[in-house]
Amino acid sequence: MASDKPTMKVTIVAADRPVWNGTAYSVVIPASAGQMGILPDHEPILTVINHGTVRVHSTSGHDHLFTVSDGFAAFDSNSMTVAVSDSSDDEINNAGAADAADAEDAD
């Protein structure tokens, strides 16, 4: 049953606007040392984000993809904040980001 899965609160903000806010099962970020997956109950982290794709697997069952530029991510007490310089939140751009992320995974 999906409601039994642990969740976390996710907030993504760009320098000039909020990008996405909601509840998720997981988030993958382009951390400075490479892709980093975050699940609920992860230990607290603070990390630099590079240019890349943030993938949020929301509780709606949707994967939301955001192309982001430099920033940081913080996680503590099942709450994740991703703050970046810039982010595309256009669904067409996100479809392209999904293709790019899939191509990176294939390498």
Tab-separated table of N, CA, C and O in Angstrom:
chain	number	residue	atom	x	y	z
A	1	MET	N	0.841	-1.173	0.000
A	1	MET	CA	0.000	0.000	0.000
A	1	MET	C	0.886	1.237	0.000
A	1	MET	O	1.774	1.379	0.834
A	2	ALA	N	0.680	2.145	-0.960
A	2	ALA	CA	1.558	3.287	-1.159
A	2	ALA	C	1.612	4.206	0.058
A	2	ALA	O	2.630	4.808	0.329
A	3	SER	N	0.538	4.321	0.810
A	3	SER	CA	0.522	5.239	1.946
A	3	SER	C	1.424	4.768	3.089
A	3	SER	O	1.733	5.537	3.976
A	4	ASP	N	1.860	3.490	3.060
A	4	ASP	CA	2.752	2.977	4.094
A	4	ASP	C	4.223	3.333	3.841
A	4	ASP	O	5.049	3.156	4.716
A	5	LYS	N	4.541	3.807	2.641
A	5	LYS	CA	5.922	4.151	2.316
A	5	LYS	C	6.313	5.452	3.014
A	5	LYS	O	5.539	6.404	3.050
A	6	PRO	N	7.522	5.521	3.545
A	6	PRO	CA	7.975	6.770	4.168
A	6	PRO	C	8.117	7.870	3.119
A	6	PRO	O	8.461	7.605	1.968
A	7	THR	N	7.849	9.101	3.527
A	7	THR	CA	7.930	10.240	2.620
A	7	THR	C	8.764	11.356	3.245
A	7	THR	O	9.098	11.311	4.424
A	8	MET	N	9.052	12.330	2.410
A	8	MET	CA	9.767	13.515	2.885
A	8	MET	C	9.203	14.749	2.191
A	8	MET	O	8.632	14.651	1.100
A	9	LYS	N	9.371	15.885	2.839
A	9	LYS	CA	8.955	17.154	2.274
A	9	LYS	C	10.102	17.673	1.403
A	9	LYS	O	11.264	17.626	1.815
A	10	VAL	N	9.781	18.172	0.197
A	10	VAL	CA	10.800	18.672	-0.721
A	10	VAL	C	10.429	20.076	-1.168
A	10	VAL	O	9.289	20.319	-1.575
A	11	THR	N	11.400	20.978	-1.093
A	11	THR	CA	11.230	22.339	-1.571
A	11	THR	C	12.395	22.652	-2.503
A	11	THR	O	13.549	22.498	-2.107
A	12	ILE	N	12.060	23.068	-3.731
A	12	ILE	CA	13.089	23.469	-4.694
A	12	ILE	C	12.844	24.937	-5.012
A	12	ILE	O	11.736	25.315	-5.397
A	13	VAL	N	13.891	25.752	-4.829
A	13	VAL	CA	13.777	27.183	-5.106
A	13	VAL	C	14.934	27.636	-5.983
A	13	VAL	O	16.059	27.168	-5.837
A	14	ALA	N	14.631	28.546	-6.904
A	14	ALA	CA	15.656	29.220	-7.693
A	14	ALA	C	15.873	30.580	-7.055
A	14	ALA	O	15.093	31.007	-6.191
A	15	ALA	N	16.904	31.270	-7.477
A	15	ALA	CA	17.226	32.570	-6.891
A	15	ALA	C	16.078	33.561	-7.023
A	15	ALA	O	15.887	34.398	-6.142
A	16	ASP	N	15.271	33.428	-8.074
A	16	ASP	CA	14.222	34.413	-8.324
A	16	ASP	C	12.790	33.915	-8.125
A	16	ASP	O	11.850	34.674	-8.287
A	17	ARG	N	12.616	32.619	-7.751
A	17	ARG	CA	11.237	32.115	-7.615
A	17	ARG	C	11.214	30.717	-6.991
A	17	ARG	O	12.196	29.982	-7.075
A	18	PRO	N	10.070	30.354	-6.409
A	18	PRO	CA	9.901	28.959	-5.992
A	18	PRO	C	9.705	28.100	-7.248
A	18	PRO	O	9.102	28.541	-8.216
A	19	VAL	N	10.244	26.889	-7.235
A	19	VAL	CA	10.157	26.012	-8.401
A	19	VAL	C	9.174	24.865	-8.150
A	19	VAL	O	8.287	24.618	-8.953
A	20	TRP	N	9.329	24.147	-7.020
A	20	TRP	CA	8.439	23.023	-6.725
A	20	TRP	C	8.436	22.789	-5.226
A	20	TRP	O	9.458	22.940	-4.555
A	21	ASN	N	7.280	22.396	-4.723
A	21	ASN	CA	7.124	22.111	-3.301
A	21	ASN	C	6.131	20.963	-3.177
A	21	ASN	O	5.073	21.005	-3.794
A	22	GLY	N	6.481	19.930	-2.431
A	22	GLY	CA	5.564	18.818	-2.275
A	22	GLY	C	6.170	17.701	-1.443
A	22	GLY	O	7.190	17.875	-0.779
A	23	THR	N	5.526	16.547	-1.517
A	23	THR	CA	5.942	15.373	-0.769
A	23	THR	C	6.462	14.332	-1.749
A	23	THR	O	5.891	14.142	-2.820
A	24	ALA	N	7.558	13.673	-1.370
A	24	ALA	CA	8.188	12.728	-2.295
A	24	ALA	C	8.665	11.476	-1.572
A	24	ALA	O	8.855	11.474	-0.363
A	25	TYR	N	8.875	10.437	-2.385
A	25	TYR	CA	9.464	9.188	-1.894
A	25	TYR	C	10.980	9.204	-2.025
A	25	TYR	O	11.678	8.539	-1.267
A	26	SER	N	11.491	9.953	-3.029
A	26	SER	CA	12.932	10.028	-3.232
A	26	SER	C	13.285	11.238	-4.087
A	26	SER	O	12.444	11.765	-4.803
A	27	VAL	N	14.558	11.644	-3.979
A	27	VAL	CA	15.089	12.745	-4.787
A	27	VAL	C	16.496	12.360	-5.216
A	27	VAL	O	17.268	11.814	-4.419
A	28	VAL	N	16.836	12.635	-6.461
A	28	VAL	CA	18.193	12.443	-6.961
A	28	VAL	C	18.712	13.807	-7.369
A	28	VAL	O	18.043	14.538	-8.111
A	29	ILE	N	19.896	14.166	-6.863
A	29	ILE	CA	20.468	15.485	-7.129
A	29	ILE	C	21.843	15.347	-7.785
A	29	ILE	O	22.536	14.353	-7.561
A	30	PRO	N	22.239	16.356	-8.585
A	30	PRO	CA	23.575	16.342	-9.178
A	30	PRO	C	24.598	16.949	-8.214
A	30	PRO	O	25.029	18.087	-8.355
A	31	ALA	N	24.963	16.195	-7.203
A	31	ALA	CA	25.900	16.682	-6.181
A	31	ALA	C	27.291	16.857	-6.783
A	31	ALA	O	27.595	16.318	-7.844
A	32	SER	N	28.131	17.606	-6.104
A	32	SER	CA	29.475	17.896	-6.621
A	32	SER	C	30.310	16.631	-6.829
A	32	SER	O	31.159	16.587	-7.705
A	33	ALA	N	30.059	15.586	-6.064
A	33	ALA	CA	30.812	14.334	-6.199
A	33	ALA	C	30.116	13.329	-7.115
A	33	ALA	O	30.570	12.204	-7.252
A	34	GLY	N	28.990	13.721	-7.726
A	34	GLY	CA	28.236	12.823	-8.601
A	34	GLY	C	26.784	12.747	-8.164
A	34	GLY	O	26.362	13.404	-7.215
A	35	GLN	N	25.996	11.935	-8.863
A	35	GLN	CA	24.583	11.784	-8.538
A	35	GLN	C	24.426	11.262	-7.117
A	35	GLN	O	25.135	10.342	-6.710
A	36	MET	N	23.494	11.861	-6.376
A	36	MET	CA	23.238	11.433	-4.996
A	36	MET	C	21.739	11.214	-4.833
A	36	MET	O	20.941	12.104	-5.116
A	37	GLY	N	21.374	10.018	-4.387
A	37	GLY	CA	19.980	9.707	-4.119
A	37	GLY	C	19.672	9.906	-2.642
A	37	GLY	O	20.451	9.504	-1.784
A	38	ILE	N	18.529	10.537	-2.383
A	38	ILE	CA	18.101	10.787	-1.007
A	38	ILE	C	16.738	10.127	-0.799
A	38	ILE	O	15.810	10.351	-1.577
A	39	LEU	N	16.648	9.328	0.247
A	39	LEU	CA	15.396	8.686	0.641
A	39	LEU	C	14.979	9.215	2.007
A	39	LEU	O	15.814	9.751	2.753
A	40	PRO	N	13.716	9.061	2.377
A	40	PRO	CA	13.298	9.458	3.728
A	40	PRO	C	14.184	8.781	4.778
A	40	PRO	O	14.687	7.674	4.570
A	41	ASP	N	14.381	9.475	5.880
A	41	ASP	CA	15.189	9.019	7.013
A	41	ASP	C	16.685	8.956	6.704
A	41	ASP	O	17.450	8.351	7.458
A	42	HIS	N	17.117	9.600	5.621
A	42	HIS	CA	18.546	9.695	5.304
A	42	HIS	C	19.220	10.509	6.402
A	42	HIS	O	18.595	11.344	7.050
A	43	GLU	N	20.484	10.281	6.627
A	43	GLU	CA	21.215	11.097	7.604
A	43	GLU	C	21.259	12.546	7.092
A	43	GLU	O	21.173	12.785	5.891
A	44	PRO	N	21.384	13.516	7.979
A	44	PRO	CA	21.440	14.923	7.545
A	44	PRO	C	22.627	15.162	6.617
A	44	PRO	O	23.707	14.601	6.819
A	45	ILE	N	22.391	15.974	5.579
A	45	ILE	CA	23.457	16.325	4.646
A	45	ILE	C	23.364	17.795	4.268
A	45	ILE	O	22.306	18.412	4.368
A	46	LEU	N	24.470	18.322	3.831
A	46	LEU	CA	24.551	19.634	3.190
A	46	LEU	C	25.577	19.460	2.088
A	46	LEU	O	26.724	19.069	2.358
A	47	THR	N	25.184	19.667	0.823
A	47	THR	CA	26.100	19.419	-0.284
A	47	THR	C	25.919	20.461	-1.377
A	47	THR	O	24.842	21.038	-1.531
A	48	VAL	N	26.986	20.666	-2.116
A	48	VAL	CA	26.969	21.564	-3.268
A	48	VAL	C	26.344	20.825	-4.441
A	48	VAL	O	26.559	19.629	-4.633
A	49	ILE	N	25.560	21.575	-5.236
A	49	ILE	CA	24.944	21.022	-6.437
A	49	ILE	C	25.612	21.640	-7.654
A	49	ILE	O	25.830	22.849	-7.699
A	50	ASN	N	25.897	20.801	-8.636
A	50	ASN	CA	26.427	21.258	-9.921
A	50	ASN	C	25.291	21.367	-10.921
A	50	ASN	O	24.166	20.948	-10.644
A	51	HIS	N	25.609	21.853	-12.114
A	51	HIS	CA	24.626	21.886	-13.198
A	51	HIS	C	24.203	20.449	-13.507
A	51	HIS	O	25.039	19.553	-13.578
A	52	GLY	N	22.909	20.223	-13.641
A	52	GLY	CA	22.421	18.887	-13.938
A	52	GLY	C	20.924	18.794	-13.745
A	52	GLY	O	20.213	19.800	-13.797
A	53	THR	N	20.447	17.590	-13.488
A	53	THR	CA	19.020	17.328	-13.358
A	53	THR	C	18.674	16.857	-11.954
A	53	THR	O	19.307	15.941	-11.436
A	54	VAL	N	17.671	17.496	-11.358
A	54	VAL	CA	17.101	17.039	-10.097
A	54	VAL	C	15.860	16.228	-10.455
A	54	VAL	O	15.001	16.690	-11.210
A	55	ARG	N	15.797	15.007	-9.934
A	55	ARG	CA	14.644	14.129	-10.195
A	55	ARG	C	13.916	13.884	-8.878
A	55	ARG	O	14.508	13.376	-7.928
A	56	VAL	N	12.639	14.251	-8.841
A	56	VAL	CA	11.814	14.069	-7.646
A	56	VAL	C	10.750	13.025	-7.961
A	56	VAL	O	9.957	13.196	-8.885
A	57	HIS	N	10.750	11.924	-7.200
A	57	HIS	CA	9.694	10.914	-7.340
A	57	HIS	C	8.636	11.248	-6.291
A	57	HIS	O	8.772	10.914	-5.118
A	58	SER	N	7.602	11.962	-6.727
A	58	SER	CA	6.598	12.481	-5.791
A	58	SER	C	5.603	11.409	-5.378
A	58	SER	O	5.499	10.350	-6.010
A	59	THR	N	4.858	11.698	-4.335
A	59	THR	CA	3.869	10.746	-3.825
A	59	THR	C	2.699	10.584	-4.786
A	59	THR	O	1.916	9.645	-4.637
A	60	SER	N	2.594	11.464	-5.784
A	60	SER	CA	1.557	11.303	-6.805
A	60	SER	C	1.928	10.203	-7.794
A	60	SER	O	1.129	9.842	-8.650
A	61	GLY	N	3.182	9.695	-7.688
A	61	GLY	CA	3.651	8.666	-8.597
A	61	GLY	C	4.353	9.242	-9.817
A	61	GLY	O	4.830	8.511	-10.670
A	62	HIS	N	4.430	10.539	-9.895
A	62	HIS	CA	5.057	11.258	-11.004
A	62	HIS	C	6.528	11.506	-10.717
A	62	HIS	O	6.885	11.800	-9.586
A	63	ASP	N	7.364	11.422	-11.732
A	63	ASP	CA	8.747	11.869	-11.614
A	63	ASP	C	8.827	13.278	-12.184
A	63	ASP	O	8.488	13.494	-13.347
A	64	HIS	N	9.219	14.226	-11.364
A	64	HIS	CA	9.385	15.614	-11.790
A	64	HIS	C	10.867	15.842	-12.024
A	64	HIS	O	11.700	15.519	-11.172
A	65	LEU	N	11.203	16.400	-13.186
A	65	LEU	CA	12.594	16.630	-13.548
A	65	LEU	C	12.835	18.126	-13.718
A	65	LEU	O	12.058	18.809	-14.375
A	66	PHE	N	13.925	18.606	-13.137
A	66	PHE	CA	14.270	20.019	-13.192
A	66	PHE	C	15.734	20.147	-13.574
A	66	PHE	O	16.603	19.578	-12.905
A	67	THR	N	16.015	20.878	-14.638
A	67	THR	CA	17.391	21.174	-14.997
A	67	THR	C	17.817	22.355	-14.130
A	67	THR	O	17.164	23.403	-14.135
A	68	VAL	N	18.882	22.176	-13.378
A	68	VAL	CA	19.306	23.209	-12.426
A	68	VAL	C	20.752	23.601	-12.673
A	68	VAL	O	21.523	22.861	-13.277
A	69	SER	N	21.082	24.795	-12.203
A	69	SER	CA	22.482	25.218	-12.210
A	69	SER	C	22.946	25.302	-10.765
A	69	SER	O	22.201	24.975	-9.847
A	70	ASP	N	24.129	25.744	-10.545
A	70	ASP	CA	24.816	25.704	-9.259
A	70	ASP	C	23.944	26.112	-8.064
A	70	ASP	O	23.124	27.012	-8.159
A	71	GLY	N	24.172	25.427	-6.949
A	71	GLY	CA	23.445	25.728	-5.724
A	71	GLY	C	23.846	24.765	-4.620
A	71	GLY	O	24.968	24.271	-4.595
A	72	PHE	N	22.883	24.485	-3.732
A	72	PHE	CA	23.162	23.537	-2.656
A	72	PHE	C	21.887	22.782	-2.313
A	72	PHE	O	20.782	23.191	-2.666
A	73	ALA	N	22.061	21.659	-1.612
A	73	ALA	CA	20.939	20.874	-1.107
A	73	ALA	C	21.195	20.580	0.358
A	73	ALA	O	22.325	20.308	0.759
A	74	ALA	N	20.138	20.645	1.137
A	74	ALA	CA	20.216	20.325	2.564
A	74	ALA	C	19.073	19.374	2.890
A	74	ALA	O	17.955	19.546	2.415
A	75	PHE	N	19.389	18.365	3.720
A	75	PHE	CA	18.383	17.401	4.159
A	75	PHE	C	18.527	17.179	5.653
A	75	PHE	O	19.631	16.954	6.149
A	76	ASP	N	17.397	17.259	6.361
A	76	ASP	CA	17.371	16.989	7.802
A	76	ASP	C	15.926	16.775	8.212
A	76	ASP	O	15.026	17.479	7.737
A	77	SER	N	15.684	15.821	9.078
A	77	SER	CA	14.349	15.546	9.631
A	77	SER	C	13.292	15.378	8.541
A	77	SER	O	12.204	15.941	8.612
A	78	ASN	N	13.628	14.591	7.514
A	78	ASN	CA	12.724	14.300	6.400
A	78	ASN	C	12.222	15.546	5.683
A	78	ASN	O	11.096	15.598	5.196
A	79	SER	N	13.088	16.542	5.611
A	79	SER	CA	12.792	17.760	4.865
A	79	SER	C	14.003	18.101	4.012
A	79	SER	O	15.113	18.234	4.526
A	80	MET	N	13.788	18.233	2.706
A	80	MET	CA	14.880	18.531	1.781
A	80	MET	C	14.636	19.884	1.144
A	80	MET	O	13.536	20.172	0.669
A	81	THR	N	15.683	20.692	1.127
A	81	THR	CA	15.649	21.979	0.447
A	81	THR	C	16.736	21.980	-0.611
A	81	THR	O	17.892	21.663	-0.323
A	82	VAL	N	16.350	22.324	-1.828
A	82	VAL	CA	17.290	22.460	-2.928
A	82	VAL	C	17.210	23.918	-3.370
A	82	VAL	O	16.158	24.386	-3.798
A	83	ALA	N	18.311	24.652	-3.224
A	83	ALA	CA	18.374	26.065	-3.606
A	83	ALA	C	19.408	26.208	-4.719
A	83	ALA	O	20.565	25.829	-4.539
A	84	VAL	N	18.971	26.734	-5.862
A	84	VAL	CA	19.847	26.813	-7.027
A	84	VAL	C	19.808	28.207	-7.641
A	84	VAL	O	18.885	28.983	-7.396
A	85	SER	N	20.816	28.498	-8.460
A	85	SER	CA	20.868	29.783	-9.154
A	85	SER	C	19.740	29.904	-10.161
A	85	SER	O	19.096	30.935	-10.276
A	86	ASP	N	19.506	28.826	-10.904
A	86	ASP	CA	18.490	28.853	-11.951
A	86	ASP	C	17.936	27.448	-12.140
A	86	ASP	O	18.637	26.464	-11.908
A	87	SER	N	16.668	27.380	-12.569
A	87	SER	CA	16.038	26.094	-12.823
A	87	SER	C	15.012	26.241	-13.922
A	87	SER	O	14.288	27.234	-13.976
A	88	SER	N	14.946	25.250	-14.802
A	88	SER	CA	13.864	25.205	-15.778
A	88	SER	C	12.758	24.371	-15.155
A	88	SER	O	12.984	23.282	-14.657
A	89	ASP	N	11.564	24.926	-15.143
A	89	ASP	CA	10.437	24.166	-14.600
A	89	ASP	C	9.357	24.003	-15.650
A	89	ASP	O	8.222	23.726	-15.343
A	90	ASP	N	9.729	24.147	-16.914
A	90	ASP	CA	8.829	23.995	-18.042
A	90	ASP	C	8.711	22.513	-18.377
A	90	ASP	O	9.723	21.835	-18.519
A	91	GLU	N	7.489	22.004	-18.515
A	91	GLU	CA	7.289	20.575	-18.772
A	91	GLU	C	7.995	20.113	-20.040
A	91	GLU	O	8.515	19.013	-20.099
A	92	ILE	N	8.047	20.961	-21.083
A	92	ILE	CA	8.739	20.567	-22.306
A	92	ILE	C	10.223	20.411	-22.016
A	92	ILE	O	10.847	19.436	-22.418
A	93	ASN	N	10.809	21.358	-21.281
A	93	ASN	CA	12.219	21.256	-20.922
A	93	ASN	C	12.464	20.033	-20.051
A	93	ASN	O	13.488	19.385	-20.169
A	94	ASN	N	11.521	19.726	-19.166
A	94	ASN	CA	11.693	18.563	-18.300
A	94	ASN	C	11.653	17.265	-19.091
A	94	ASN	O	12.336	16.315	-18.759
A	95	ALA	N	10.856	17.214	-20.161
A	95	ALA	CA	10.845	16.019	-20.994
A	95	ALA	C	12.214	15.834	-21.625
A	95	ALA	O	12.732	14.726	-21.700
A	96	GLY	N	12.835	16.920	-22.074
A	96	GLY	CA	14.186	16.843	-22.626
A	96	GLY	C	15.182	16.428	-21.571
A	96	GLY	O	16.115	15.672	-21.837
A	97	ALA	N	15.001	16.910	-20.357
A	97	ALA	CA	15.900	16.544	-19.259
A	97	ALA	C	15.788	15.060	-18.952
A	97	ALA	O	16.781	14.408	-18.641
A	98	ALA	N	14.583	14.504	-19.063
A	98	ALA	CA	14.394	13.067	-18.816
A	98	ALA	C	15.175	12.255	-19.833
A	98	ALA	O	15.832	11.283	-19.500
A	99	ASP	N	15.110	12.685	-21.111
A	99	ASP	CA	15.866	11.982	-22.151
A	99	ASP	C	17.365	12.072	-21.873
A	99	ASP	O	18.091	11.103	-22.027
A	100	ALA	N	17.818	13.259	-21.467
A	100	ALA	CA	19.239	13.450	-21.168
A	100	ALA	C	19.668	12.596	-19.983
A	100	ALA	O	20.734	11.987	-19.985
A	101	ALA	N	18.819	12.555	-18.937
A	101	ALA	CA	19.147	11.763	-17.747
A	101	ALA	C	19.201	10.272	-18.111
A	101	ALA	O	20.073	9.551	-17.645
A	102	ASP	N	18.270	9.819	-18.956
A	102	ASP	CA	18.277	8.422	-19.373
A	102	ASP	C	19.533	8.111	-20.183
A	102	ASP	O	20.127	7.051	-20.049
A	103	ALA	N	19.950	9.061	-21.037
A	103	ALA	CA	21.153	8.859	-21.845
A	103	ALA	C	22.387	8.786	-20.942
A	103	ALA	O	23.279	7.969	-21.182
A	104	GLU	N	22.438	9.628	-19.880
A	104	GLU	CA	23.560	9.586	-18.945
A	104	GLU	C	23.610	8.254	-18.216
A	104	GLU	O	24.663	7.684	-17.994
A	105	ASP	N	22.406	7.736	-17.829
A	105	ASP	CA	22.342	6.467	-17.110
A	105	ASP	C	22.821	5.312	-17.985
A	105	ASP	O	23.355	4.327	-17.490
A	106	ALA	N	22.644	5.420	-19.309
A	106	ALA	CA	23.016	4.360	-20.225
A	106	ALA	C	24.529	4.281	-20.417
A	106	ALA	O	25.066	3.252	-20.816
A	107	ASP	N	25.240	5.385	-20.121
A	107	ASP	CA	26.703	5.406	-20.302
A	107	ASP	C	27.433	4.533	-19.322
A	107	ASP	O	27.164	4.201	-18.314
